[in-house]
Structures are given as structure tokens and as C-alpha cells.
Coordinates of C-alpha atoms in Angstrom, one line a residue:
Chain A
M1 CA 113.7 115.7 79.8
K2 CA 116.7 113.9 81.3
E3 CA 117.2 110.3 80.3
N4 CA 117.7 107.4 82.7
N5 CA 119.8 104.8 81.1
S6 CA 121.5 102.7 83.8
F7 CA 121.2 98.9 83.4
I8 CA 122.0 98.4 87.1
L9 CA 119.3 100.9 88.2
G10 CA 116.8 99.0 86.0
I11 CA 117.8 95.7 87.7
K12 CA 117.4 97.4 91.1
H13 CA 114.0 98.8 90.3
G14 CA 113.0 95.4 88.9
I15 CA 113.8 93.5 92.2
P16 CA 110.6 94.4 94.1
I17 CA 108.5 93.5 91.0
C18 CA 110.5 90.3 90.7
L19 CA 109.7 89.3 94.3
G20 CA 106.0 90.0 93.7
Y21 CA 106.0 88.0 90.5
L22 CA 107.7 85.0 92.1
S23 CA 104.7 84.5 94.4
V24 CA 102.0 85.2 91.8
S25 CA 103.7 82.9 89.2
F26 CA 104.2 80.2 91.9
A27 CA 100.4 80.3 92.4
F28 CA 99.9 80.2 88.7
G29 CA 102.2 77.1 88.4
I30 CA 100.2 75.3 91.1
F31 CA 96.9 76.2 89.4
A32 CA 98.2 75.2 85.9
V33 CA 99.3 71.6 86.9
G34 CA 96.2 71.3 89.1
S35 CA 94.2 72.0 86.0
G36 CA 96.0 69.2 84.1
L37 CA 98.9 71.0 82.3
S38 CA 102.4 69.6 82.5
V39 CA 105.3 71.5 84.1
I40 CA 106.9 72.3 80.8
E41 CA 103.5 73.5 79.4
A42 CA 103.0 75.8 82.4
L43 CA 106.6 77.1 82.0
L44 CA 106.2 77.8 78.3
I45 CA 103.0 79.7 78.9
S46 CA 104.7 82.0 81.4
M47 CA 107.9 82.5 79.3
F48 CA 106.0 83.5 76.2
N49 CA 103.2 85.5 77.7
L50 CA 104.2 87.3 81.0
T51 CA 100.6 88.2 81.9
S52 CA 98.8 86.9 85.1
A53 CA 95.2 87.5 84.3
G54 CA 95.5 86.4 80.6
Q55 CA 97.4 83.2 81.6
L56 CA 94.9 82.3 84.3
A57 CA 92.0 82.7 81.9
A58 CA 93.8 80.7 79.2
V59 CA 94.4 77.5 81.3
P60 CA 90.7 76.3 81.5
I61 CA 90.3 77.2 77.8
I62 CA 93.3 75.1 76.8
T63 CA 92.6 72.1 79.2
G64 CA 88.9 72.2 78.5
G65 CA 89.5 71.9 74.7
G66 CA 88.2 75.4 74.1
G67 CA 88.4 76.8 70.6
I68 CA 91.0 79.2 69.2
P69 CA 88.5 82.0 68.7
E70 CA 87.6 81.9 72.4
L71 CA 91.2 81.9 73.4
A72 CA 92.1 84.7 71.0
L73 CA 89.2 87.0 72.0
A74 CA 89.8 86.3 75.7
Q75 CA 93.5 87.3 75.4
L76 CA 92.6 90.4 73.3
I77 CA 90.1 91.8 75.8
I78 CA 91.9 90.9 79.0
N79 CA 95.2 92.3 77.7
L80 CA 93.7 95.3 75.9
R81 CA 94.7 97.6 78.8
Y82 CA 98.4 97.0 77.8
S83 CA 97.7 99.0 74.6
L84 CA 97.0 102.1 76.6
M85 CA 100.1 101.5 78.7
S86 CA 102.2 101.1 75.5
V87 CA 100.9 104.4 74.2
T88 CA 101.7 106.1 77.4
L89 CA 105.2 104.5 77.6
S90 CA 105.9 105.5 74.0
Q91 CA 106.0 109.1 75.2
K92 CA 108.6 108.3 77.9
L93 CA 111.2 106.4 75.8
G94 CA 114.4 108.3 75.5
K95 CA 116.8 108.9 72.5
T96 CA 118.8 105.7 73.2
V97 CA 115.7 103.6 72.3
S98 CA 115.8 102.8 68.6
A99 CA 112.8 101.8 66.5
L100 CA 113.9 98.2 66.7
D101 CA 114.2 98.3 70.6
R102 CA 110.5 99.0 70.7
F103 CA 109.8 95.5 69.5
W104 CA 111.4 93.8 72.6
I105 CA 110.3 96.5 75.0
G106 CA 106.7 95.8 73.8
F107 CA 107.0 92.2 75.1
G108 CA 107.9 93.3 78.6
I109 CA 105.0 95.8 79.4
T110 CA 103.1 94.6 82.5
D111 CA 101.1 96.7 85.0
E112 CA 104.0 96.9 87.3
I113 CA 106.8 97.5 84.8
F114 CA 104.7 100.1 83.1
A115 CA 104.0 101.9 86.4
V116 CA 107.7 102.0 87.4
S117 CA 109.0 103.1 84.0
T118 CA 106.5 106.0 83.7
S119 CA 106.3 107.1 87.3
K120 CA 109.6 109.1 87.3
N121 CA 109.9 112.5 85.8
K122 CA 112.6 111.3 83.4
S123 CA 112.7 109.6 80.0
V124 CA 113.9 105.9 80.1
G125 CA 116.7 104.5 78.0
R126 CA 117.2 101.1 76.4
K127 CA 119.7 99.7 79.1
Y128 CA 117.4 100.8 81.9
M129 CA 114.4 99.1 80.3
F130 CA 116.4 96.0 79.7
G131 CA 117.3 95.7 83.4
L132 CA 113.7 96.6 84.4
I133 CA 112.2 93.9 82.2
L134 CA 114.9 91.2 82.8
T135 CA 114.5 90.8 86.6
P136 CA 110.7 90.5 86.7
Y137 CA 110.9 88.1 83.7
A138 CA 113.3 85.9 85.5
G139 CA 111.1 85.9 88.6
W140 CA 108.0 85.1 86.6
S141 CA 109.6 82.1 84.8
L142 CA 111.3 80.7 87.9
G143 CA 108.2 81.1 90.1
T144 CA 106.1 79.2 87.5
L145 CA 108.7 76.4 87.4
L146 CA 108.8 76.1 91.2
G147 CA 105.0 76.3 91.5
S148 CA 104.3 73.7 88.9
V149 CA 106.9 71.3 90.3
A150 CA 105.6 71.8 93.8
G151 CA 102.0 71.2 92.6
N152 CA 103.1 67.8 91.5
I153 CA 105.0 66.7 94.6
L154 CA 103.1 68.4 97.5
P155 CA 100.4 66.5 99.4
D156 CA 96.8 67.1 98.4
S157 CA 96.0 69.1 101.5
V158 CA 98.8 71.6 100.8
S159 CA 97.9 71.8 97.1
S160 CA 94.3 72.4 97.9
A161 CA 95.3 75.3 100.3
L162 CA 97.6 76.8 97.7
G163 CA 94.9 76.6 95.1
I164 CA 93.3 79.7 96.6
A165 CA 96.5 81.7 96.6
I166 CA 96.2 83.4 93.2
Y167 CA 92.6 84.4 94.0
G168 CA 93.7 85.9 97.2
M169 CA 96.2 88.0 95.3
F170 CA 93.5 89.2 92.9
I171 CA 91.4 90.2 95.9
A172 CA 94.4 92.1 97.3
I173 CA 94.7 94.0 94.0
V174 CA 91.0 94.9 93.6
L175 CA 89.6 95.5 97.1
P176 CA 91.8 98.5 98.2
T177 CA 90.5 100.5 95.1
V178 CA 86.9 99.2 95.5
K179 CA 87.0 100.5 99.1
K180 CA 87.9 104.0 98.0
H181 CA 86.2 104.4 94.6
L182 CA 82.5 103.7 94.5
P183 CA 82.2 103.5 90.7
T184 CA 84.9 100.8 90.7
A185 CA 83.0 99.0 93.4
L186 CA 79.8 99.1 91.3
C187 CA 81.7 98.0 88.2
V188 CA 83.1 95.0 90.1
V189 CA 79.7 94.0 91.5
G190 CA 78.1 94.3 88.1
A191 CA 80.9 92.2 86.5
I192 CA 80.5 89.4 89.1
A193 CA 76.7 89.5 88.8
I194 CA 76.9 89.0 85.0
G195 CA 79.5 86.2 85.5
C196 CA 77.3 84.4 88.1
A197 CA 74.3 84.7 85.8
F198 CA 76.2 82.9 83.1
K199 CA 77.3 80.2 85.5
Y200 CA 74.1 79.5 87.3
I201 CA 71.2 80.2 84.8
P202 CA 70.7 76.9 82.9
M203 CA 70.2 78.5 79.4
L204 CA 73.3 80.7 79.8
S205 CA 75.6 78.2 81.5
R206 CA 76.6 76.6 78.1
V207 CA 78.5 79.7 77.2
P208 CA 82.3 78.9 77.6
D209 CA 84.2 80.5 80.5
G210 CA 86.5 82.6 78.3
F211 CA 83.5 84.4 76.6
V212 CA 81.8 84.9 80.0
I213 CA 84.9 86.8 81.2
I214 CA 84.9 89.0 78.1
I215 CA 81.1 89.7 78.2
A216 CA 81.1 90.5 81.9
A217 CA 84.2 92.7 81.8
V218 CA 83.3 94.6 78.7
V219 CA 79.7 95.3 79.7
A220 CA 80.5 96.3 83.3
S221 CA 83.5 98.5 82.2
M222 CA 81.6 100.2 79.4
V223 CA 78.7 101.0 81.7
A224 CA 81.1 102.3 84.4
A225 CA 83.0 104.4 81.8
L226 CA 79.8 105.9 80.5
L227 CA 78.2 106.7 83.9
S228 CA 81.4 107.6 85.7
P229 CA 84.4 108.6 83.5
V230 CA 87.6 108.8 85.4
S231 CA 90.0 111.8 85.5
D232 CA 93.7 111.5 84.5
E233 CA 94.7 111.8 88.2
E234 CA 92.6 108.8 89.2
S235 CA 94.1 106.4 86.7
E236 CA 97.6 107.6 87.6
Q237 CA 97.0 107.1 91.3
T238 CA 96.0 103.5 90.7
D239 CA 99.3 102.8 88.9
E240 CA 101.4 104.1 91.7
K241 CA 99.4 102.2 94.3
E242 CA 99.9 98.9 92.4
V243 CA 103.7 99.4 92.6
N244 CA 103.5 100.0 96.3
T245 CA 101.4 96.9 96.8
D246 CA 104.0 94.7 95.2
A247 CA 107.0 96.4 96.7
Chain B
M1 CA 106.4 66.5 75.2
P2 CA 103.4 68.9 74.8
S3 CA 101.1 68.2 71.9
M4 CA 100.8 70.1 68.6
N5 CA 97.4 71.3 69.8
F6 CA 99.1 72.9 72.8
F7 CA 101.7 74.6 70.7
F8 CA 98.9 76.0 68.5
H9 CA 97.1 77.4 71.5
L10 CA 100.3 78.8 72.9
G11 CA 101.2 80.5 69.6
V12 CA 97.9 82.2 69.3
M13 CA 97.9 83.3 72.9
A14 CA 101.5 84.6 72.9
G15 CA 101.0 86.2 69.5
I16 CA 97.9 88.2 70.5
T17 CA 99.3 89.2 73.9
Y18 CA 102.5 90.4 72.2
L19 CA 100.8 92.3 69.4
V20 CA 98.4 94.1 71.9
R21 CA 101.5 95.5 73.7
M22 CA 104.0 95.9 70.8
L23 CA 101.8 97.5 68.1
P24 CA 100.8 100.7 70.0
L25 CA 104.4 101.1 71.2
V26 CA 105.8 100.9 67.6
L27 CA 102.9 102.7 65.8
V28 CA 101.4 105.3 68.1
N29 CA 103.2 108.4 69.3
K30 CA 100.3 110.6 70.3
K31 CA 98.6 110.5 73.7
I32 CA 95.0 109.1 73.9
R33 CA 92.7 111.9 74.8
N34 CA 89.3 110.1 74.5
R35 CA 87.9 110.1 78.0
F36 CA 85.5 107.2 77.4
L37 CA 88.3 105.0 76.1
L38 CA 90.6 106.0 79.0
S39 CA 87.9 105.3 81.5
F40 CA 87.0 101.9 79.9
L41 CA 90.7 100.8 80.0
Y42 CA 90.8 102.0 83.7
Y43 CA 87.9 99.7 84.7
V44 CA 88.7 96.6 82.6
P45 CA 91.4 95.1 84.9
Y46 CA 89.2 95.3 88.0
A47 CA 86.3 93.8 86.2
V48 CA 88.4 91.0 84.7
L49 CA 90.0 90.1 88.0
S50 CA 86.7 90.2 89.8
V51 CA 84.8 88.0 87.4
M52 CA 87.7 85.5 87.3
T53 CA 87.7 85.4 91.2
V54 CA 84.0 85.0 91.9
P55 CA 82.6 82.4 91.9
A56 CA 85.7 80.4 90.8
I57 CA 87.4 80.9 94.2
F58 CA 84.7 78.8 95.9
Y59 CA 85.6 75.8 93.7
A60 CA 89.4 76.3 94.1
T61 CA 89.9 74.0 97.1
S62 CA 88.7 70.6 98.0
S63 CA 85.7 71.8 100.1
P64 CA 83.5 74.9 99.7
W65 CA 83.7 75.6 103.5
S66 CA 87.5 75.8 103.4
A67 CA 87.2 78.1 100.3
L68 CA 84.8 80.3 102.2
A69 CA 87.2 80.6 105.1
G70 CA 90.1 81.5 102.7
F71 CA 87.8 84.0 100.9
V72 CA 86.8 85.7 104.2
I73 CA 90.4 86.0 105.4
A74 CA 91.5 87.3 102.0
M75 CA 88.8 90.0 102.1
I76 CA 89.7 91.1 105.6
L77 CA 93.4 91.4 104.9
A78 CA 92.9 93.0 101.5
F79 CA 90.5 95.6 103.1
F80 CA 93.4 96.6 105.4
E81 CA 95.6 96.8 102.3
K82 CA 98.1 94.0 103.2
S83 CA 100.5 93.0 100.5
L84 CA 99.6 90.5 97.8
L85 CA 101.9 87.9 99.4
T86 CA 100.5 88.4 102.9
V87 CA 96.9 88.0 101.7
A88 CA 97.8 84.9 99.6
I89 CA 99.7 83.2 102.5
F90 CA 97.1 83.8 105.2
S91 CA 94.2 82.8 102.8
S92 CA 96.0 79.5 102.0
A93 CA 96.6 79.0 105.7
A94 CA 92.9 79.5 106.5
V95 CA 92.0 76.8 103.9
F96 CA 94.6 74.4 105.3
V97 CA 93.4 74.8 108.9
T98 CA 89.8 74.6 107.9
E99 CA 90.3 71.3 106.0
F100 CA 92.3 70.0 108.9
L101 CA 89.4 70.8 111.4
L102 CA 86.4 69.8 109.2
P103 CA 86.7 66.0 109.7
I104 CA 87.0 66.6 113.4
I105 CA 83.9 68.8 113.7
Q106 CA 81.7 66.7 111.4

């Protein structure tokens, strides 16, 4: 397999991801300061985590005084999918990638970076990976900074309107697949039903939000995986589509 | 200056998120063949994003009515596969307009 090891090409492939991340992290910044975190706290979370769903789930746990076990388990479950991506990416790393390089490449695996780095029929080198991770990372950090500052200075009517932005993006990720793949649709409906049960049934509503996400996602995904296992092609199609959505 | 408690939470969060990504990359070199595990990992992101969005989206703005307007617009645009940014902007705009009109209607 030929190896792609151009830093410039990595930067170039990272730009569409960077632009997508600017807006998602801007929305995260707004959400974080709206929930009571400071600008520097929101920025630190983005700079050390680089994961939208995990970060969004963490904010209410941190501001609500949630425990460490809840936070740890929530991050583990929500980010577990990265393990699979890491395994897949490990097959694509070229000869220029040393054992040590794998430690920093591991930090930069996101849905989009994974999809781009594994979608070409070439192995990827260390310089290429550095460029491909650097640009989105810069966008993710900068967007968070801008969003959290904006959340502090914008009028309430604008902050309120922007508060829905990150949820709009989540809908934009989920709905196109739900529309085409019935088992995903049923999985999504099941997860929401479980989540709502925990929120609105008095006995269950004492369970912290972080655990509700874990329980709902694990149960719905396990049932869906048992009843309707996906083929290799289906999971690969999704990855390519996610890149197109952001680009 | 963030509190010690914040840094403790940040450390745990960042540590776990990093280990989940780094360990398989460093340790595993074989491809996962287990179909159940592959399928489970395929469904997890959709389930997570959905349960985080509903019902939280209806509490994300200053009025449930404006949230409903933003939700409906987001669903319509996402159905027609508009980009993440487009969906977010028009959804926010629907909230803004609804909150502007609400006091006039009521």
C-alpha cells in the first residue's frame, strides 16, 4: 500500500473538518457558559478532550456537582466508539509512524478525522496525520473560545436562540441516517423513550443525567445490534457520509 | 481561576477520553470481526446523540414554544440533508423570531 505523508495535504484535508468544528465548538462554548462554566473552563475542556458528545454530556455533570464515577462512566460509554476507530486506523498507519507517534495520534481521533484518514486506499504517514489533526484541533479550540466569550456578551435573546444550535447539529447528524435505515430509527426512538422515562417518571427521575444517557444508549444499541446486526458496508457508508455533511 | 474540583473533573474526563482512543491504537493490531460488537459500536453514536437531544432541546431556550419552532425547523432541514451549519443557523433563527413574536401574539 502506498503511503501518504504530506503535511500540507493533511492540513488541506483538515480544513473542511476545521470549519465544521468551528461552528459546533462555538455552540458548545455558548452552552458551557450558559450552564455556568467560565470561559477558561470551557476552553480547557475543549483543548483536553476534543469530543463533542462527551463534552456536552460532561457539562451538566460538572456544573451540577455530579460525582466522578458518573462522569467517568459517561465518558467511557459515549466515547467507546473511538476504540473501534482506533483499531481500524491502526491498520492504515504507514511505516513512518513510530510506536511513540501512536500516543499523540490517539489523542486526535474523532469521527471526522477517522473517516478522512481511513477513506483513502493508501496508508497514512506521521506528517499527514499531524496536519490532519492540527487544523481541526485549532478550529475546535478557537470556536470554543469565541462561543464562550460571545455567550457572555451577547444579549439574552441571541444567547437563547443560539442555545439550540448544538442540538440542531445533532439532529442534522442523526436524521439523514434515520430516514434511510429503519433499525437506526427504531434504536433512536427506543433510546429517547428510555431517556424520557427516566426524566418524567417520578421514581426514576432521581437518576443523574449522565447515567440516563449511558443506560438509554447501551440498552437501545444492544437491542438494535442483536435484532439487526449491520454489515461492514453499512458502517463504512455512514463514515463517508459524515465527512460530506461537514465538508 | 478554576477550582481544584474542576481540574479533578477535567483530569478524569480527559484521561478516560484519551485512553479510550489511544490504548487500542497502541495495543491492538488485529481487526475486530465480532459482528455484535461492530453493530453495537455502529448504533451507539446515534443513540447517544438522540437521548442527549430529546427532551433537552425543549428546555434549551427561554420558552418551550420557541424551542418547538427551532426543533421543527431543524427536523425539516435535516430531513433534506442540509449541512450541520445550515441546520444550526436556521434553527437558531426560528427560535429568535418566535421569541420576538410571542409577546406580540399573547
